[in-house]
XYZ file of C-alpha atoms in Angstrom:
293
model
C 5.487 -23.944 -4.862
C 8.226 -24.902 -2.741
C 10.812 -25.290 -5.845
C 9.992 -21.336 -6.629
C 12.574 -19.418 -4.367
C 10.843 -16.417 -2.721
C 12.125 -12.912 -3.915
C 14.083 -10.633 -1.941
C 15.335 -11.189 1.788
C 13.114 -11.625 5.286
C 14.232 -9.600 8.712
C 12.809 -10.239 11.981
C 10.947 -6.656 12.674
C 8.824 -6.320 15.859
C 9.404 -9.927 16.241
C 7.465 -10.641 12.695
C 9.474 -12.357 9.977
C 8.760 -9.548 7.375
C 9.502 -10.219 3.663
C 11.243 -7.269 1.779
C 12.163 -7.146 -1.918
C 14.469 -4.345 -3.393
C 15.388 -4.192 -7.186
C 17.419 -1.513 -8.974
C 19.815 1.059 -8.440
C 19.296 4.978 -7.947
C 17.519 7.147 -5.561
C 15.353 4.988 -3.055
C 11.546 4.629 -3.803
C 9.378 2.698 -1.543
C 6.021 1.558 -2.473
C 3.195 0.975 0.280
C 0.673 -1.744 -0.926
C -3.226 -1.166 -0.634
C -5.400 -3.046 2.051
C -4.955 -6.544 0.835
C -2.079 -5.691 -1.175
C 1.113 -7.852 -1.672
C 4.750 -7.182 -3.491
C 3.796 -8.670 -6.488
C 1.309 -6.323 -7.685
C 3.866 -3.744 -8.237
C 5.933 -6.158 -10.166
C 5.394 -4.428 -13.470
C 6.267 -0.905 -12.510
C 9.370 -2.013 -10.649
C 10.521 -3.731 -14.152
C 9.842 -0.261 -15.729
C 11.938 1.855 -12.968
C 14.525 -0.688 -11.511
C 17.098 0.958 -14.150
C 17.100 4.440 -12.411
C 15.258 3.934 -8.866
C 16.066 1.455 -5.876
C 12.726 0.176 -5.853
C 11.674 -1.151 -2.213
C 8.606 -3.145 -1.293
C 7.427 -5.019 1.674
C 4.563 -7.047 2.625
C 3.055 -5.713 6.108
C 1.817 -8.797 8.538
C -0.316 -11.716 6.942
C 0.091 -10.273 3.465
C 2.485 -11.801 1.231
C 5.037 -13.735 3.014
C 5.113 -11.677 6.193
C 3.863 -12.986 9.334
C 0.718 -12.606 10.736
C -0.065 -9.730 13.978
C -0.802 -12.130 17.128
C -4.234 -12.438 17.889
C -5.873 -9.331 19.522
C -2.891 -6.736 18.076
C -4.735 -4.352 16.290
C -2.598 -2.486 13.574
C -1.742 1.149 14.380
C -0.147 4.405 12.755
C 2.720 4.490 14.960
C 3.638 0.567 14.412
C 3.654 1.140 10.634
C 5.679 4.134 10.949
C 8.256 2.074 13.383
C 7.729 -0.543 10.830
C 9.178 1.543 7.554
C 11.990 2.611 10.012
C 13.304 -0.919 10.332
C 12.795 -1.553 6.880
C 14.988 1.423 5.717
C 17.179 0.535 8.706
C 17.510 -3.388 7.743
C 18.239 -2.642 4.199
C 20.811 0.443 5.160
C 19.012 3.244 3.563
C 20.057 6.721 4.873
C 19.454 9.088 2.079
C 15.698 10.289 2.009
C 13.142 8.000 0.231
C 10.325 8.760 -2.168
C 7.258 7.345 -0.758
C 4.127 5.896 -3.194
C 1.199 4.849 -1.067
C -1.533 3.284 -2.762
C -5.188 3.727 -1.415
C -5.448 2.680 2.385
C -1.526 2.737 2.692
C -1.872 6.547 1.422
C -2.496 6.525 5.588
C 0.951 4.899 6.323
C 2.621 7.237 3.822
C 1.477 10.501 5.064
C 2.050 9.438 8.606
C 5.431 8.680 7.773
C 6.457 11.714 6.241
C 4.821 14.137 8.979
C 6.471 11.899 11.589
C 10.090 11.382 9.958
C 10.009 14.228 7.386
C 14.082 13.853 7.307
C 13.785 10.417 5.788
C 11.399 11.588 3.372
C 11.948 13.265 -0.377
C 8.582 13.228 -0.985
C 5.179 11.257 -0.988
C 2.740 10.243 -3.772
C -0.844 9.202 -3.035
C -2.040 6.905 -5.433
C -5.535 6.909 -5.468
C -5.159 7.180 -1.588
C -7.855 6.894 1.095
C -9.021 10.059 2.427
C -11.577 9.986 5.197
C -13.437 13.582 6.093
C -15.395 11.984 8.888
C -13.966 8.337 10.155
C -16.367 6.171 11.893
C -15.619 3.770 14.916
C -18.840 1.973 15.551
C -17.739 -0.294 18.241
C -14.770 -0.683 20.394
C -11.716 -1.358 18.396
C -11.154 -4.717 20.248
C -14.608 -5.586 19.189
C -14.168 -4.932 15.322
C -10.552 -6.793 15.672
C -11.981 -10.021 17.364
C -14.775 -10.078 15.145
C -12.379 -9.840 12.349
C -10.539 -13.221 13.438
C -13.882 -14.541 14.094
C -14.698 -13.927 10.791
C -11.343 -15.377 9.241
C -12.025 -18.349 11.234
C -15.448 -18.768 9.787
C -14.053 -18.400 6.394
C -11.341 -21.046 7.037
C -13.976 -23.465 8.430
C -15.777 -23.051 5.033
C -13.011 -24.753 3.108
C -13.597 -22.613 0.050
C -11.403 -23.836 -2.846
C -8.193 -22.253 -3.130
C -9.510 -20.621 -6.389
C -11.536 -18.522 -4.742
C -9.300 -15.812 -3.431
C -7.507 -15.924 -6.682
C -10.532 -14.857 -8.457
C -11.031 -12.240 -6.060
C -7.539 -10.590 -6.634
C -8.555 -10.886 -10.693
C -11.550 -9.006 -10.147
C -10.028 -6.449 -8.034
C -7.124 -5.738 -10.333
C -9.117 -6.743 -13.941
C -7.891 -6.068 -17.127
C -4.681 -7.048 -15.009
C -1.268 -5.502 -16.421
C -0.340 -5.581 -20.091
C -0.080 -9.063 -21.489
C -1.247 -10.482 -18.306
C 0.092 -11.433 -14.988
C 3.836 -13.396 -15.611
C 3.978 -17.297 -14.517
C 6.022 -16.750 -11.616
C 3.240 -14.143 -10.562
C 0.649 -16.178 -10.860
C 2.118 -19.145 -9.024
C 2.706 -16.522 -5.735
C -0.881 -14.987 -6.415
C -2.397 -18.548 -6.191
C -0.096 -19.485 -2.788
C -0.748 -16.147 -1.165
C -4.530 -15.836 -1.603
C -5.204 -19.606 -1.533
C -3.916 -19.575 2.283
C -5.233 -18.868 5.340
C -3.280 -16.148 6.813
C -4.196 -13.802 3.996
C -8.038 -13.361 4.685
C -7.369 -12.905 8.525
C -4.638 -10.265 7.567
C -7.367 -8.030 4.947
C -10.180 -8.397 7.724
C -7.680 -7.136 10.463
C -6.504 -4.495 8.888
C -9.978 -3.216 7.635
C -11.602 -3.466 10.940
C -8.783 -1.247 12.321
C -9.477 1.226 9.161
C -11.453 3.958 11.272
C -9.117 3.607 14.069
C -6.032 4.382 11.841
C -8.000 7.377 10.364
C -8.540 8.508 13.352
C -4.863 7.864 14.683
C -3.919 9.949 11.532
C -6.235 12.906 11.982
C -4.449 13.256 15.308
C -0.968 13.445 14.115
C -2.046 15.668 11.766
C -2.849 18.343 14.331
C 0.856 17.916 15.574
C 3.171 17.202 12.877
C 2.743 19.310 9.840
C 3.731 17.964 6.489
C 6.956 19.810 5.331
C 7.467 17.216 2.327
C 6.437 17.659 -1.375
C 3.162 16.008 -2.147
C 1.427 14.670 -4.902
C -1.965 13.394 -4.961
C -3.483 10.901 -8.129
C -6.529 10.354 -8.252
C -7.932 7.526 -10.853
C -11.233 8.308 -12.491
C -13.076 6.128 -15.436
C -14.117 7.732 -18.704
C -17.559 8.138 -17.954
C -18.300 9.846 -14.598
C -21.188 8.480 -12.291
C -22.067 10.698 -9.085
C -20.056 8.556 -7.094
C -17.023 9.327 -9.546
C -17.526 12.785 -9.261
C -17.737 13.141 -5.687
C -14.371 10.646 -5.534
C -12.878 13.607 -7.717
C -14.117 16.121 -5.146
C -13.019 14.544 -2.306
C -9.452 13.862 -3.932
C -9.249 17.400 -4.679
C -10.041 18.615 -1.181
C -7.065 15.656 0.136
C -4.731 17.305 -2.012
C -5.398 21.016 -0.682
C -4.979 19.437 2.834
C -1.795 18.025 2.059
C -0.843 21.259 0.254
C -0.203 18.813 -2.606
C -0.136 19.127 -6.642
C -3.428 17.359 -8.082
C -3.251 14.865 -10.767
C -6.583 12.916 -12.208
C -5.944 10.075 -14.219
C -8.752 9.407 -16.721
C -9.438 6.465 -17.979
C -8.087 4.901 -15.179
C -9.110 2.363 -12.196
C -8.259 1.936 -8.581
C -5.361 -0.612 -9.301
C -4.161 1.271 -12.197
C -0.772 0.543 -10.764
C -1.189 -3.130 -12.097
C -3.155 -1.973 -14.981
C -1.369 0.773 -16.610
C 2.160 0.425 -15.160
C 4.089 2.634 -17.801
C 1.243 5.283 -16.856
C 2.441 4.836 -13.015
C 6.226 4.716 -13.470
C 5.828 8.129 -15.833
C 4.260 9.858 -12.723
C 6.965 8.677 -10.226
C 9.676 9.514 -12.644
C 8.060 12.944 -13.534
C 7.425 13.703 -9.630
C 11.444 12.436 -9.096
C 12.381 15.083 -11.519
C 10.533 17.733 -9.791
C 12.252 17.157 -6.688
C 15.542 17.183 -8.145
C 14.923 20.060 -9.317
C 13.724 21.198 -6.259
C 16.724 20.310 -4.510
């Protein structure tokens, strides 16, 4: 793997070496990856968009090629807002950006749009995480400690490196049209076969209740003034679970004062599986923002 040059650049943000990838030219578009997501999940959609957008991706702590959070540090909404600021500042991005937050990252996208409205042109929630009643059953420090304990246990099991790769394949199946590229497969093996990734995933998952509670507090004090679009991925065959998901996503859109766009048939990782469709959504919303002025 050493012979493959990592894409992008590295910047020290909040004391952590942070991996940032920029492609293309045009208005700035910032992708925020899902829980456990990495820069390469957006490779196909970025290739489609990069002739008309400046597409920005970065790896949150412990994901991709970025440093991990120190032991005991709990992910927070405020820290991620500051991290996005620092990424944009490091790149010299001064014009408002279009944010596209996938899954859990919709929390960060919404928080940034509420906290920094002057830096945001619009926000798209890509099958975002909307929790009506956030639950934190144990103190955050306990859940964080348990996450680190679980990560050490997983490391001690000495699972084959292929286990993480299989997990990624299951989450994103059937994968992008034509499959993942050779370079993507190399980086998937590198990231998912390492010990940092499980720890980052468990730590962020353990903080989910805290992140939701912090965002709810921010909603009370910071109105959302930027245009928003909520996109929901729904299968062709609806089960009660998917009917509920559709209803909840509609409720999310009403909360944000956003347009609602259901996609069917589509899966949670449609950004990977249907990159052309994802690009069309972004282009359409970008055109709306341009007309809106």
